[in-house]
Amino acid sequence: MTEGRTSQPPERHRGPVTLRRDSIPLSTADQRLLDSHLRSEWKTKDAWRALRILSEFVEGFDTLADLPPSVSVFGSARSKPDSPEWKLGEDLGAALARAGYAVITGGGPGVMEAANKGAAEAGGLSVGLGIELPFEQGLNEWVELGIDFRYFFARKTMFVKYAQAFVVLPGGFGTLDELFEAVTLVQTKKVTRFPVVLMGTAYWQGLVDWIRNTMQVDGKIGPEDLNLLFLTDDVDEAVRHIIKAGEEDVEAASARRTAREASG
């Protein structure tokens, strides 16, 4: 199925719309929204964009509301099937599915496809949240429930809102973006306890060392902030960490309810 896709004409998904060949615009919805040179258009176009943005949130909330407990998995779209991170992603997707989690990815190729494949083959629910990009390749064939987004910020909300944890495999700027957004939300307590797992110690150790030896030493983060990241190469250890965090969250919620009832 993957081989057949390479012979298809170039295409772009714009929400529910599929565009091919000469119908593909030269810019994306995000580009047009954020382009300061087009600011004069706000009176005629941005009001309609606001409705389109709202529709993406409504579509996402409606589609994903009934998901079982889920984990969002991030990693490079450029990873090849013979790479270590591909194998790691596939094994992780399968292990999460066996533990009862749906697996949410960006729906693209590389590590995302590997995690979707592992989850689907292990009998779990495989979810893909795609995005309109100039070089978009479409949702991978292992996605069973997929949504295409125009806007990054709407898509990123879905990654956090419907996941109990993030697992971050080797990747590039997009992966780093998701990683630091998740850590920031936990650090600022915008989300409750939310495990962020880094898989691939050889890849991530330099970043973790820099955070410890530069950011922390310089006082830019607190000593406890490093504890927001869990670094491992072991798939089973990663899954156990996520399960344990979920159990602790349930216990904490139960304790808060008991305390409220006792004081009320």
PDB file of N, CA, C and O in Angstrom, residues 43 61 72 185:
ATOM      1  N   LYS A  43     -10.174  42.608   7.735  1.00  0.00           N
ATOM      2  CA  LYS A  43     -11.583  42.974   7.746  1.00  0.00           C
ATOM      3  C   LYS A  43     -12.415  42.070   6.845  1.00  0.00           C
ATOM      4  O   LYS A  43     -13.603  41.869   7.076  1.00  0.00           O
ATOM      5  N   PHE A  61     -12.729  18.066  18.844  1.00  0.00           N
ATOM      6  CA  PHE A  61     -13.377  17.682  20.096  1.00  0.00           C
ATOM      7  C   PHE A  61     -14.426  16.596  19.860  1.00  0.00           C
ATOM      8  O   PHE A  61     -14.524  15.631  20.621  1.00  0.00           O
ATOM      9  N   SER A  72       0.356  10.333  23.245  1.00  0.00           N
ATOM     10  CA  SER A  72       0.838  10.971  22.021  1.00  0.00           C
ATOM     11  C   SER A  72       2.315  10.643  21.836  1.00  0.00           C
ATOM     12  O   SER A  72       3.114  10.789  22.765  1.00  0.00           O
ATOM     13  N   LEU A 185       3.743  23.327  29.717  1.00  0.00           N
ATOM     14  CA  LEU A 185       2.397  23.196  30.270  1.00  0.00           C
ATOM     15  C   LEU A 185       2.415  22.513  31.626  1.00  0.00           C
ATOM     16  O   LEU A 185       1.657  22.869  32.532  1.00  0.00           O
TER      17      LEU A 185
END
